[in-house]
XYZ file of N, CA and C in Angstrom:
846
model
N -0.899 14.599 -6.606
C 0.087 13.534 -6.687
C 1.414 14.123 -7.139
N 2.408 14.059 -6.290
C 3.730 14.506 -6.682
C 4.431 13.386 -7.415
N 5.347 13.752 -8.322
C 5.957 12.712 -9.132
C 7.387 13.046 -9.487
N 8.169 11.993 -9.724
C 9.488 12.119 -10.293
C 9.445 11.508 -11.679
N 10.595 11.136 -12.215
C 10.620 10.563 -13.548
C 9.867 9.241 -13.620
N 10.000 8.418 -12.581
C 9.464 7.066 -12.644
C 8.518 6.722 -11.495
N 8.229 7.656 -10.610
C 7.356 7.376 -9.480
C 6.357 8.502 -9.297
N 5.284 8.180 -8.612
C 4.275 9.161 -8.252
C 3.786 8.827 -6.854
N 3.434 9.828 -6.092
C 2.963 9.621 -4.730
C 1.474 9.944 -4.661
N 0.701 8.950 -4.230
C -0.740 9.093 -4.099
C -1.039 9.606 -2.688
N -1.927 10.598 -2.597
C -2.200 11.228 -1.301
C -3.692 11.256 -0.985
N -3.982 11.168 0.315
C -5.334 11.335 0.826
C -5.280 12.454 1.863
N -6.021 13.542 1.605
C -6.017 14.699 2.502
C -4.588 15.159 2.802
N -3.757 15.137 1.767
C -2.383 15.586 1.904
C -1.421 14.566 2.469
N -1.938 13.435 2.912
C -1.111 12.407 3.534
C -0.706 11.367 2.488
N 0.586 11.052 2.341
C 0.983 10.034 1.366
C 0.516 8.653 1.796
N -0.125 7.934 0.864
C -0.639 6.589 1.170
C -0.203 5.551 0.147
N 0.451 5.973 -0.924
C 0.863 5.008 -1.933
C 1.904 5.587 -2.866
N 2.831 4.760 -3.267
C 3.873 5.157 -4.226
C 3.683 4.323 -5.480
N 3.509 4.988 -6.619
C 3.277 4.308 -7.880
C 4.523 4.408 -8.745
N 5.056 3.251 -9.092
C 6.263 3.179 -9.909
C 5.856 2.845 -11.339
N 6.162 3.731 -12.271
C 5.685 3.552 -13.646
C 6.652 2.759 -14.511
N 7.958 2.908 -14.272
C 8.949 2.231 -15.119
C 9.974 1.505 -14.249
N 9.563 0.428 -13.601
C 10.492 -0.278 -12.717
C 11.611 -0.959 -13.500
N 12.787 -0.953 -12.922
C 13.911 -1.671 -13.526
C 13.924 -3.086 -12.956
N 13.376 -4.011 -13.718
C 13.222 -5.388 -13.268
C 13.674 -6.337 -14.362
N 14.171 -7.521 -13.988
C 14.519 -8.508 -15.009
C 13.283 -8.984 -15.749
N 13.474 -9.409 -16.991
C 12.347 -9.836 -17.829
C 11.548 -10.947 -17.176
N 12.211 -11.814 -16.401
C 11.549 -12.959 -15.786
C 10.437 -12.533 -14.818
N 10.497 -11.306 -14.318
C 9.474 -10.831 -13.380
C 8.327 -10.123 -14.096
N 8.318 -10.152 -15.421
C 7.268 -9.478 -16.206
C 7.108 -8.026 -15.753
N 8.083 -7.168 -16.065
C 8.078 -5.778 -15.566
C 6.755 -5.070 -15.838
N 6.290 -4.346 -14.834
C 5.000 -3.665 -14.940
C 4.893 -2.607 -13.846
N 4.100 -1.564 -14.074
C 3.884 -0.573 -13.027
C 3.182 -1.191 -11.822
N 3.459 -0.625 -10.653
C 2.849 -1.149 -9.427
C 2.769 -0.064 -8.364
N 1.914 -0.306 -7.396
C 1.810 0.530 -6.195
C 2.510 -0.170 -5.038
N 3.508 0.475 -4.466
C 4.200 -0.010 -3.267
C 5.164 1.066 -2.785
N 5.184 1.356 -1.486
C 4.280 0.804 -0.487
C 2.922 1.501 -0.504
N 1.891 0.739 -0.184
C 0.587 1.296 0.139
C 0.460 1.219 1.656
N -0.019 2.290 2.266
C -0.086 2.337 3.725
C -1.469 2.735 4.219
N -1.727 2.409 5.472
C -2.913 2.930 6.149
C -2.676 4.406 6.458
N -3.713 5.074 6.929
C -3.566 6.485 7.285
C -2.604 6.679 8.459
N -2.446 5.645 9.290
C -1.496 5.715 10.398
C -0.075 5.393 9.956
N 0.086 4.976 8.701
C 1.418 4.725 8.177
C 1.863 3.280 8.133
N 0.970 2.337 8.426
C 1.327 0.916 8.373
C 1.333 0.433 6.930
N 2.446 -0.134 6.500
C 2.532 -0.675 5.138
C 1.686 -1.937 5.022
N 0.903 -2.030 3.955
C 0.019 -3.191 3.760
C 0.281 -3.870 2.410
N 1.451 -3.614 1.833
C 1.880 -4.296 0.613
C 3.302 -4.804 0.799
N 3.692 -5.732 -0.088
C 5.079 -6.181 -0.157
C 5.537 -6.153 -1.604
N 6.837 -5.948 -1.781
C 7.433 -5.884 -3.103
C 8.496 -6.962 -3.255
N 8.343 -7.802 -4.275
C 9.330 -8.841 -4.603
C 9.801 -9.606 -3.371
N 8.866 -10.179 -2.580
C 9.272 -10.932 -1.391
C 10.018 -12.208 -1.770
N 10.734 -12.754 -0.814
C 11.554 -13.931 -1.085
C 10.725 -15.111 -1.564
N 9.486 -15.224 -1.081
C 8.678 -16.384 -1.465
C 8.152 -16.289 -2.898
N 7.946 -15.077 -3.394
C 7.467 -14.874 -4.769
C 8.031 -13.544 -5.270
N 9.189 -13.579 -5.892
C 9.866 -12.347 -6.308
C 9.060 -11.547 -7.329
N 8.117 -12.196 -8.016
C 7.327 -11.514 -9.035
C 6.052 -10.892 -8.476
N 5.827 -10.953 -7.173
C 4.701 -10.252 -6.559
C 5.111 -8.805 -6.313
N 4.423 -7.889 -6.975
C 4.817 -6.480 -6.953
C 3.689 -5.616 -6.401
N 3.566 -5.559 -5.071
C 2.598 -4.671 -4.444
C 1.194 -4.844 -4.983
N 0.612 -3.740 -5.469
C -0.740 -3.744 -6.035
C -0.653 -3.420 -7.522
N -1.344 -4.203 -8.330
C -1.346 -3.914 -9.755
C -2.237 -4.867 -10.513
N -1.966 -4.972 -11.803
C -2.707 -5.868 -12.684
C -1.689 -6.823 -13.295
N -1.898 -8.106 -13.134
C -0.961 -9.104 -13.641
C -1.743 -10.309 -14.145
N -1.343 -10.831 -15.293
C -2.053 -11.947 -15.923
C -1.022 -12.994 -16.363
N -1.141 -14.239 -15.914
C -0.133 -15.245 -16.229
C -0.184 -15.798 -17.646
N -1.286 -15.558 -18.354
C -1.414 -16.154 -19.686
C -2.274 -15.267 -20.576
N -1.622 -14.518 -21.445
C -2.321 -13.796 -22.512
C -1.857 -14.420 -23.824
N -2.682 -15.320 -24.341
C -2.347 -16.041 -25.578
C -0.960 -16.693 -25.481
N -0.676 -17.254 -24.273
C 0.572 -17.972 -24.061
C 1.710 -17.132 -23.528
N 1.537 -15.831 -23.442
C 2.581 -14.960 -22.906
C 2.312 -14.659 -21.433
N 3.389 -14.582 -20.650
C 3.311 -14.464 -19.194
C 3.496 -13.009 -18.776
N 2.420 -12.395 -18.291
C 2.461 -11.032 -17.767
C 2.296 -11.034 -16.243
N 2.615 -12.155 -15.618
C 2.537 -12.318 -14.165
C 3.932 -12.383 -13.561
N 4.830 -13.043 -14.255
C 6.190 -13.228 -13.780
C 6.413 -14.629 -13.250
N 7.676 -15.041 -13.210
C 8.007 -16.358 -12.706
C 7.731 -17.449 -13.726
N 7.523 -18.656 -13.212
C 7.315 -19.799 -14.086
C 5.904 -19.812 -14.679
N 5.763 -20.544 -15.771
C 4.481 -20.701 -16.442
C 3.970 -22.111 -16.202
N 2.701 -22.226 -15.849
C 2.141 -23.561 -15.646
C 1.776 -24.168 -16.994
N 2.404 -25.295 -17.298
C 2.181 -25.995 -18.561
C 1.388 -27.270 -18.279
N 0.307 -27.450 -18.996
C -0.541 -28.629 -18.802
C 0.285 -29.919 -18.927
N 0.046 -30.847 -17.983
C 0.715 -32.149 -17.935
C 2.218 -32.056 -17.694
N 2.700 -30.855 -17.349
C 4.132 -30.670 -17.111
C 4.402 -29.932 -15.808
N 3.496 -29.017 -15.433
C 3.657 -28.258 -14.202
C 4.369 -26.935 -14.434
N 4.747 -26.237 -13.337
C 5.431 -24.943 -13.453
C 6.749 -25.094 -14.206
N 6.920 -24.302 -15.244
C 8.049 -24.460 -16.154
C 8.665 -23.105 -16.481
N 9.984 -23.045 -16.469
C 10.672 -21.821 -16.878
C 10.594 -21.693 -18.402
N 9.942 -20.633 -18.861
C 9.821 -20.389 -20.295
C 10.275 -18.965 -20.609
N 10.749 -18.789 -21.821
C 11.124 -17.452 -22.279
C 9.916 -16.825 -22.971
N 8.885 -16.543 -22.163
C 7.621 -16.069 -22.731
C 7.074 -14.854 -21.992
N 7.963 -14.131 -21.281
C 7.485 -13.047 -20.434
C 7.213 -11.775 -21.234
N 6.107 -11.141 -20.894
C 5.769 -9.851 -21.463
C 6.022 -8.740 -20.464
N 5.750 -7.518 -20.875
C 5.889 -6.374 -19.979
C 4.769 -5.382 -20.242
N 4.426 -4.656 -19.193
C 3.456 -3.566 -19.308
C 4.235 -2.258 -19.335
N 4.103 -1.516 -20.401
C 4.905 -0.307 -20.579
C 4.058 0.950 -20.431
N 4.449 1.775 -19.488
C 3.782 3.055 -19.274
C 3.965 3.925 -20.517
N 2.865 4.432 -21.058
C 2.920 5.333 -22.204
C 2.823 6.776 -21.748
N 1.770 7.090 -20.988
C 1.560 8.468 -20.559
C 0.478 8.514 -19.495
N 0.527 9.555 -18.689
C -0.594 9.885 -17.818
C -1.528 10.799 -18.599
N -2.769 10.398 -18.731
C -3.753 11.237 -19.394
C -4.359 12.249 -18.433
N -4.241 11.945 -17.146
C -4.713 12.838 -16.089
C -3.900 12.548 -14.849
N -3.515 13.604 -14.123
C -2.816 13.417 -12.857
C -3.317 14.438 -11.861
N -3.736 13.963 -10.711
C -4.164 14.804 -9.602
C -3.496 14.285 -8.339
N -3.537 15.049 -7.240
C -2.931 14.558 -5.993
C -3.539 13.247 -5.510
N -4.813 13.008 -5.837
C -5.487 11.814 -5.317
C -5.723 10.748 -6.382
N -5.042 10.845 -7.538
C -5.238 9.793 -8.526
C -4.729 10.143 -9.899
N -4.960 9.213 -10.828
C -4.449 9.405 -12.180
C -5.198 8.504 -13.161
N -5.061 8.837 -14.427
C -5.491 7.975 -15.534
C -4.252 7.739 -16.393
N -3.956 6.466 -16.642
C -2.708 6.095 -17.300
C -3.000 5.230 -18.522
N -2.162 5.379 -19.537
C -2.220 4.507 -20.704
C -0.993 3.607 -20.689
N -1.210 2.300 -20.945
C -0.127 1.332 -20.950
C -0.224 0.439 -22.183
N 0.917 -0.099 -22.594
C 0.990 -1.070 -23.678
C 1.460 -2.398 -23.102
N 0.733 -3.470 -23.390
C 1.143 -4.822 -22.984
C 1.872 -5.436 -24.180
N 3.184 -5.619 -24.009
C 4.046 -5.994 -25.120
C 4.717 -7.336 -24.833
N 4.772 -8.201 -25.840
C 5.476 -9.483 -25.735
C 6.011 -9.856 -27.107
N 7.192 -10.464 -27.118
C 7.822 -10.909 -28.367
C 7.871 -9.788 -29.394
N 8.080 -8.558 -28.887
C 8.259 -7.428 -29.785
C 6.990 -6.792 -30.296
N 5.841 -7.349 -29.952
C 4.582 -6.796 -30.456
C 3.624 -6.430 -29.340
N 2.751 -5.484 -29.613
C 1.742 -5.061 -28.647
C 0.505 -5.942 -28.781
N 0.085 -6.510 -27.645
C -1.103 -7.357 -27.635
C -2.323 -6.588 -27.128
N -2.132 -5.866 -26.034
C -3.231 -5.173 -25.378
C -2.839 -3.720 -25.120
N -3.822 -2.858 -25.187
C -3.649 -1.466 -24.751
C -4.534 -1.285 -23.522
N -3.951 -0.756 -22.464
C -4.690 -0.612 -21.214
C -4.898 0.854 -20.850
N -6.077 1.123 -20.341
C -6.374 2.398 -19.685
C -6.605 2.069 -18.213
N -5.787 2.623 -17.343
C -5.867 2.335 -15.911
C -6.210 3.615 -15.145
N -7.246 3.534 -14.343
C -7.680 4.674 -13.540
C -7.546 4.321 -12.069
N -6.835 5.154 -11.328
C -6.609 4.928 -9.901
C -7.008 6.188 -9.142
N -7.794 6.005 -8.097
C -8.231 7.139 -7.284
C -8.205 6.763 -5.812
N -7.771 7.687 -4.978
C -7.744 7.505 -3.525
C -8.755 8.451 -2.888
N -9.578 7.906 -1.986
C -10.656 8.681 -1.378
C -10.669 8.480 0.127
N -10.779 9.568 0.868
C -10.897 9.470 2.322
C -12.281 8.949 2.686
N -12.331 8.030 3.650
C -13.612 7.507 4.136
C -13.885 7.955 5.565
N -12.923 7.714 6.464
C -12.998 8.151 7.860
C -11.587 8.584 8.263
N -11.396 8.912 9.533
C -10.043 9.279 9.969
C -9.157 8.051 10.148
N -9.735 6.846 9.921
C -8.942 5.622 10.037
C -9.016 4.739 8.787
N -9.657 5.231 7.743
C -9.816 4.405 6.548
C -9.906 5.263 5.292
N -9.344 4.714 4.214
C -9.468 5.337 2.903
C -9.692 4.232 1.872
N -10.041 4.614 0.651
C -10.338 3.628 -0.385
C -9.465 3.849 -1.607
N -8.938 2.737 -2.139
C -8.203 2.740 -3.401
C -9.114 2.164 -4.472
N -9.449 2.972 -5.449
C -10.373 2.588 -6.524
C -9.549 2.378 -7.786
N -9.500 1.129 -8.289
C -8.679 0.814 -9.458
C -9.543 0.179 -10.546
N -9.554 0.807 -11.711
C -10.255 0.279 -12.883
C -9.242 0.042 -13.984
N -9.319 -1.132 -14.627
C -8.464 -1.349 -15.793
C -9.314 -1.806 -16.965
N -8.950 -1.295 -18.137
C -9.627 -1.646 -19.389
C -8.578 -2.167 -20.348
N -8.732 -3.419 -20.781
C -7.771 -4.071 -21.664
C -8.399 -4.253 -23.042
N -7.791 -3.640 -24.063
C -8.314 -3.707 -25.422
C -7.360 -4.510 -26.308
N -7.893 -5.473 -27.026
C -7.107 -6.251 -27.977
C -6.802 -5.370 -29.190
N -5.514 -5.020 -29.369
C -5.140 -4.142 -30.477
C -4.557 -4.938 -31.655
N -4.630 -6.261 -31.585
C -4.141 -7.073 -32.695
C -5.278 -7.362 -33.674
N -4.935 -8.028 -34.777
C -5.952 -8.403 -35.762
C -6.541 -9.772 -35.477
N -6.028 -10.411 -34.445
C -6.425 -11.782 -34.157
C -7.129 -11.892 -32.810
N -7.956 -12.911 -32.629
C -8.553 -13.140 -31.313
C -7.461 -13.469 -30.283
N -7.625 -12.934 -29.096
C -6.760 -13.264 -27.971
C -7.623 -13.892 -26.886
N -6.971 -14.610 -25.985
C -7.699 -15.075 -24.810
C -6.784 -15.018 -23.598
N -7.407 -14.811 -22.447
C -6.706 -14.724 -21.168
C -6.950 -16.017 -20.412
N -5.870 -16.620 -19.917
C -5.977 -17.856 -19.164
C -5.298 -17.750 -17.814
N -5.265 -18.858 -17.109
C -4.651 -18.946 -15.789
C -4.114 -20.360 -15.622
N -3.298 -20.602 -14.603
C -2.905 -21.988 -14.350
C -4.111 -22.915 -14.189
N -5.212 -22.401 -13.641
C -6.410 -23.238 -13.481
C -6.953 -23.680 -14.833
N -7.027 -22.755 -15.783
C -7.542 -23.135 -17.103
C -6.531 -23.977 -17.870
N -5.290 -23.995 -17.389
C -4.247 -24.810 -18.017
C -3.995 -26.114 -17.264
N -4.879 -26.438 -16.295
C -4.802 -27.745 -15.672
C -4.407 -27.809 -14.215
N -4.244 -26.651 -13.551
C -3.884 -26.647 -12.132
C -5.083 -26.167 -11.321
N -5.864 -27.067 -10.738
C -7.095 -26.683 -10.043
C -6.837 -25.659 -8.932
N -7.725 -24.657 -8.878
C -7.679 -23.677 -7.801
C -6.734 -22.519 -8.014
N -5.858 -22.610 -9.012
C -4.850 -21.564 -9.220
C -5.300 -20.591 -10.304
N -6.456 -19.979 -10.079
C -7.042 -19.106 -11.104
C -6.632 -17.654 -10.905
N -5.370 -17.425 -10.579
C -4.945 -16.042 -10.385
C -4.754 -15.352 -11.733
N -4.875 -14.043 -11.701
C -4.721 -13.245 -12.906
C -5.771 -12.160 -12.995
N -5.320 -10.902 -13.056
C -6.195 -9.731 -13.041
C -5.686 -8.775 -11.978
N -6.598 -8.118 -11.278
C -6.209 -7.303 -10.129
C -5.579 -8.208 -9.072
N -4.447 -7.775 -8.502
C -3.801 -8.579 -7.460
C -3.123 -7.679 -6.441
N -3.326 -8.028 -5.165
C -2.748 -7.278 -4.046
C -1.914 -8.235 -3.201
N -0.601 -8.045 -3.227
C 0.283 -8.813 -2.352
C 0.374 -8.060 -1.031
N -0.158 -8.667 0.019
C -0.295 -7.987 1.305
C 0.924 -8.193 2.207
N 0.919 -7.452 3.279
C 1.995 -7.483 4.268
C 2.061 -8.849 4.940
N 3.262 -9.414 5.003
C 3.455 -10.699 5.654
C 3.889 -10.475 7.086
N 3.183 -11.106 8.015
C 3.471 -10.956 9.431
C 3.751 -12.321 10.049
N 4.036 -12.342 11.344
C 4.382 -13.603 11.999
C 3.216 -14.581 11.993
N 1.999 -14.054 12.007
C 0.803 -14.888 11.923
C 0.072 -14.595 10.615
N -0.523 -15.629 10.029
C -1.279 -15.444 8.795
C -2.491 -14.559 9.056
N -2.866 -13.721 8.093
C -4.059 -12.890 8.287
C -5.328 -13.731 8.246
N -6.378 -13.178 8.802
C -7.697 -13.806 8.712
C -8.394 -13.300 7.462
N -9.247 -14.139 6.880
C -9.996 -13.724 5.707
C -11.464 -14.082 5.914
N -12.349 -13.159 5.552
C -13.779 -13.382 5.739
C -14.585 -12.603 4.716
N -15.782 -13.110 4.455
C -16.765 -12.410 3.645
C -18.014 -12.246 4.509
N -19.099 -11.764 3.892
C -20.333 -11.582 4.658
C -20.854 -12.902 5.212
N -20.565 -14.019 4.521
C -21.152 -15.286 4.938
C -20.187 -16.421 5.187
N -18.869 -16.157 5.117
C -17.905 -17.246 5.280
C -16.598 -16.701 5.824
N -15.755 -17.604 6.298
C -14.425 -17.184 6.718
C -13.445 -18.335 6.554
N -12.171 -17.964 6.415
C -11.131 -18.951 6.196
C -10.842 -19.130 4.719
N -9.572 -19.354 4.401
C -9.165 -19.481 2.995
C -9.953 -20.552 2.261
N -10.166 -21.688 2.903
C -10.860 -22.784 2.247
C -12.302 -22.471 1.895
N -12.914 -21.547 2.626
C -14.325 -21.219 2.400
C -14.533 -20.052 1.438
N -13.515 -19.189 1.301
C -13.720 -17.993 0.477
C -12.962 -18.042 -0.849
N -11.886 -18.823 -0.910
C -11.111 -18.904 -2.149
C -11.932 -19.558 -3.260
N -11.865 -18.970 -4.444
C -12.527 -19.556 -5.601
C -14.022 -19.306 -5.659
N -14.515 -18.406 -4.821
C -15.949 -18.100 -4.817
C -16.156 -16.600 -4.989
N -17.218 -16.210 -5.668
C -17.532 -14.780 -5.719
C -18.123 -14.319 -4.387
N -17.925 -13.062 -4.073
C -18.523 -12.440 -2.887
C -18.542 -10.938 -3.112
N -19.571 -10.280 -2.601
C -19.667 -8.830 -2.804
C -18.465 -8.111 -2.224
N -17.962 -8.628 -1.100
C -16.728 -8.073 -0.528
C -15.983 -9.170 0.216
N -14.689 -8.942 0.388
C -13.825 -9.891 1.067
C -12.821 -9.102 1.909
N -12.703 -9.454 3.181
C -11.807 -8.733 4.089
C -10.609 -9.597 4.460
N -9.437 -8.981 4.422
C -8.193 -9.596 4.878
C -7.753 -8.810 6.099
N -7.648 -9.501 7.242
C -7.446 -8.813 8.517
C -6.110 -9.219 9.134
N -5.197 -8.253 9.248
C -3.892 -8.498 9.835
C -3.842 -8.094 11.293
N -2.623 -7.905 11.793
C -2.469 -7.607 13.208
C -3.081 -6.287 13.621
N -2.857 -5.230 12.815
C -3.354 -3.891 13.159
C -4.025 -3.212 11.975
N -4.404 -3.978 10.977
C -4.940 -3.402 9.742
C -5.962 -4.342 9.121
N -6.786 -3.771 8.253
C -7.761 -4.560 7.495
C -7.834 -4.023 6.075
N -7.859 -4.928 5.113
C -8.128 -4.590 3.722
C -9.465 -5.206 3.347
N -10.344 -4.428 2.744
C -11.646 -4.939 2.319
C -11.767 -4.704 0.813
N -11.845 -5.794 0.052
C -11.884 -5.748 -1.408
C -13.322 -5.910 -1.879
N -13.695 -5.136 -2.890
C -15.062 -5.228 -3.412
C -15.060 -5.001 -4.916
N -15.729 -5.885 -5.642
C -15.968 -5.632 -7.051
C -16.977 -4.504 -7.183
N -16.671 -3.530 -8.044
C -17.517 -2.343 -8.117
C -18.341 -2.279 -9.398
N -18.327 -3.358 -10.174
C -19.233 -3.488 -11.316
C -19.854 -4.874 -11.252
N -20.960 -5.044 -11.966
C -21.651 -6.338 -11.943
C -20.743 -7.459 -12.442
N -20.001 -7.187 -13.527
C -19.115 -8.212 -14.068
C -17.987 -8.541 -13.088
N -17.409 -7.539 -12.459
C -16.331 -7.783 -11.502
C -16.824 -8.623 -10.334
N -18.044 -8.373 -9.892
C -18.596 -9.139 -8.763
C -18.835 -10.603 -9.124
N -18.944 -10.892 -10.406
C -19.118 -12.289 -10.818
C -17.806 -13.063 -10.799
N -16.697 -12.372 -10.847
C -15.397 -13.048 -10.843
C -15.102 -13.607 -9.456
N -14.709 -14.877 -9.350
C -14.353 -15.433 -8.044
C -13.084 -14.773 -7.498
N -12.955 -14.829 -6.182
C -11.754 -14.299 -5.532
C -10.668 -15.372 -5.484
N -9.445 -14.936 -5.709
C -8.266 -15.774 -5.483
C -7.667 -15.337 -4.151
N -7.538 -16.277 -3.215
C -7.122 -15.918 -1.853
C -6.015 -16.837 -1.359
N -4.980 -16.243 -0.790
C -3.955 -16.990 -0.074
C -3.725 -16.321 1.281
N -3.677 -17.127 2.332
C -3.352 -16.597 3.656
C -2.205 -17.361 4.298
N -2.218 -18.679 4.207
C -1.202 -19.490 4.882
C 0.142 -19.468 4.153
N 0.114 -19.717 2.853
C 1.365 -19.738 2.083
C 1.974 -18.340 2.001
N 1.144 -17.384 1.742
C 1.511 -15.965 1.712
C 0.216 -15.179 1.718
N 0.234 -13.895 2.106
C -1.003 -13.108 2.110
C -1.212 -12.385 0.790
N -2.249 -12.790 0.064
C -2.532 -12.141 -1.203
C -3.977 -12.337 -1.619
N -4.520 -11.336 -2.310
C -5.903 -11.394 -2.784
C -5.967 -10.871 -4.207
N -6.670 -11.596 -5.061
C -6.875 -11.155 -6.428
C -8.288 -11.443 -6.883
N -8.642 -10.865 -8.003
C -9.938 -11.105 -8.626
C -9.687 -11.844 -9.924
N -10.281 -13.019 -10.086
C -9.910 -13.948 -11.159
C -10.607 -13.647 -12.481
N -9.824 -13.307 -13.503
C -10.384 -13.089 -14.832
C -10.731 -14.400 -15.522
N -9.943 -15.439 -15.261
C -10.140 -16.722 -15.951
C -10.156 -17.832 -14.921
N -11.336 -18.103 -14.372
C -11.433 -19.087 -13.301
C -11.699 -20.489 -13.846
N -12.820 -20.653 -14.515
C -13.175 -21.975 -15.022
C -12.819 -22.187 -16.475
N -12.721 -21.100 -17.218
C -12.412 -21.199 -18.646
C -11.708 -19.927 -19.084
N -11.061 -19.997 -20.231
C -10.345 -18.838 -20.753
C -11.316 -17.704 -21.093
N -10.835 -16.475 -20.970
C -11.640 -15.296 -21.258
C -11.271 -14.774 -22.644
N -12.178 -14.877 -23.621
C -11.850 -14.412 -24.975
C -11.879 -12.885 -25.065
N -10.940 -12.353 -25.863
C -10.913 -10.919 -26.136
C -10.772 -10.759 -27.657
N -11.878 -10.635 -28.376
C -11.808 -10.502 -29.835
C -11.102 -9.209 -30.241
N -10.638 -9.127 -31.486
C -9.979 -7.905 -31.960
C -10.843 -6.670 -31.743
N -10.253 -5.649 -31.154
C -10.964 -4.403 -30.915
C -11.864 -4.390 -29.700
N -12.071 -5.551 -29.076
C -12.938 -5.630 -27.900
C -12.153 -5.292 -26.631
N -12.891 -4.928 -25.580
C -12.277 -4.458 -24.331
C -12.857 -5.190 -23.130
N -11.970 -5.606 -22.224
C -12.344 -6.201 -20.942
C -12.150 -5.132 -19.869
N -13.192 -4.909 -19.062
C -13.124 -3.883 -18.029
C -13.438 -4.492 -16.672
N -12.621 -4.170 -15.678
C -12.884 -4.585 -14.305
C -12.572 -3.424 -13.360
N -13.304 -3.368 -12.243
C -13.092 -2.308 -11.252
C -13.159 -2.912 -9.854
N -12.088 -2.734 -9.093
C -12.017 -3.211 -7.716
C -11.732 -2.026 -6.798
N -12.530 -1.891 -5.763
C -12.323 -0.864 -4.744
C -11.850 -1.555 -3.471
N -10.763 -1.046 -2.896
C -10.190 -1.639 -1.687
C -10.191 -0.631 -0.558
N -10.836 -0.980 0.536
C -10.790 -0.168 1.747
C -9.508 -0.507 2.498
N -8.736 0.503 2.838
C -7.480 0.341 3.581
C -7.696 0.969 4.954
N -7.755 0.130 5.990
C -8.163 0.621 7.305
C -7.155 0.266 8.390
N -6.994 1.173 9.320
C -6.294 0.848 10.558
C -7.242 0.068 11.459
N -6.692 -0.877 12.231
C -7.510 -1.661 13.135
C -8.065 -2.917 12.470
N -8.683 -3.733 13.285
C -9.243 -5.015 12.822
C -10.762 -4.870 12.740
N -11.252 -4.721 11.519
C -12.674 -4.460 11.324
C -13.490 -5.737 11.470
N -14.666 -5.623 12.099
C -15.599 -6.748 12.100
C -16.449 -6.679 10.835
N -17.327 -7.663 10.653
C -18.117 -7.736 9.421
C -18.952 -6.485 9.187
N -19.618 -6.009 10.229
C -20.493 -4.852 10.055
C -19.708 -3.621 9.632
N -18.557 -3.415 10.257
C -17.732 -2.240 9.931
C -17.174 -2.356 8.516
N -16.757 -3.567 8.136
C -16.234 -3.771 6.782
C -17.308 -3.493 5.745
N -18.500 -4.029 5.974
C -19.601 -3.849 5.022
C -19.989 -2.378 4.915
N -19.999 -1.676 6.033
C -20.383 -0.256 6.024
C -19.371 0.585 5.247
N -18.097 0.282 5.414
C -17.079 1.049 4.688
C -17.107 0.749 3.202
N -17.388 -0.500 2.847
C -17.511 -0.848 1.431
C -18.680 -0.091 0.802
N -19.793 -0.051 1.495
C -20.946 0.684 0.959
C -20.585 2.158 0.725
N -19.866 2.744 1.639
C -19.467 4.142 1.511
C -18.489 4.310 0.367
N -17.568 3.348 0.196
C -16.532 3.474 -0.822
C -17.058 3.259 -2.231
N -18.051 2.375 -2.371
C -18.521 1.985 -3.699
C -19.754 2.767 -4.128
N -20.378 3.475 -3.213
C -21.618 4.185 -3.548
C -21.356 5.188 -4.659
N -22.328 5.357 -5.570
C -22.167 6.261 -6.707
C -21.937 7.706 -6.249
């Protein structure tokens, strides 16, 4: 991985497939945080978007949480119960501390989640890129969030704050927007209405010339329902707080791991499942 002061380039077999920005210059309202963008297929097709007009706080691929004990690490407005989306001065930021490991195909990073002048969470983020075939590679992202305060914290979402179905927060991938909405499918269902808000071993988002296949790579991650948007905008996340808030006691750690297959072409179910098995296998 080659790097400058604030960016790093992720490579697969010497080919650049992702740019990681560690210290983005962003307004506080967007909850500044490190992100991957652009992420591309092996043929060079970009499959992420950065700060699009429809949601300026969507930053490629990363970890974003709209409610950590009332602080917004997602960006934009905060959903307030019985009030709706509201502009609040409650935004936090994820601050890159150091790379503990850096290789051409990945890194281990330490981050501080800071709000109102204090550190709430310490994160260890591991990212690795692996070749699968000559048309597909896998992005393996693990994040570990540790409560470094003396008090209990909890992670919420607009859903836990009263907005049904809006359980975003955690791993999130803002995908490429095209003239037609992408298709979304799992092993047993298809369409946003059938896959959103449900757990599935894997979920595929299929665009014009590309496919992304997301898979929880731990038992706990697989229990988290998927957050899916296709019509309003193309995005997929894994929900940390779907039906209720997720408690994080002092000193305790929340760990999630999502592996994403990035493929050229439009994969069918069998091909998607086969690549996921290859990407997630021990």
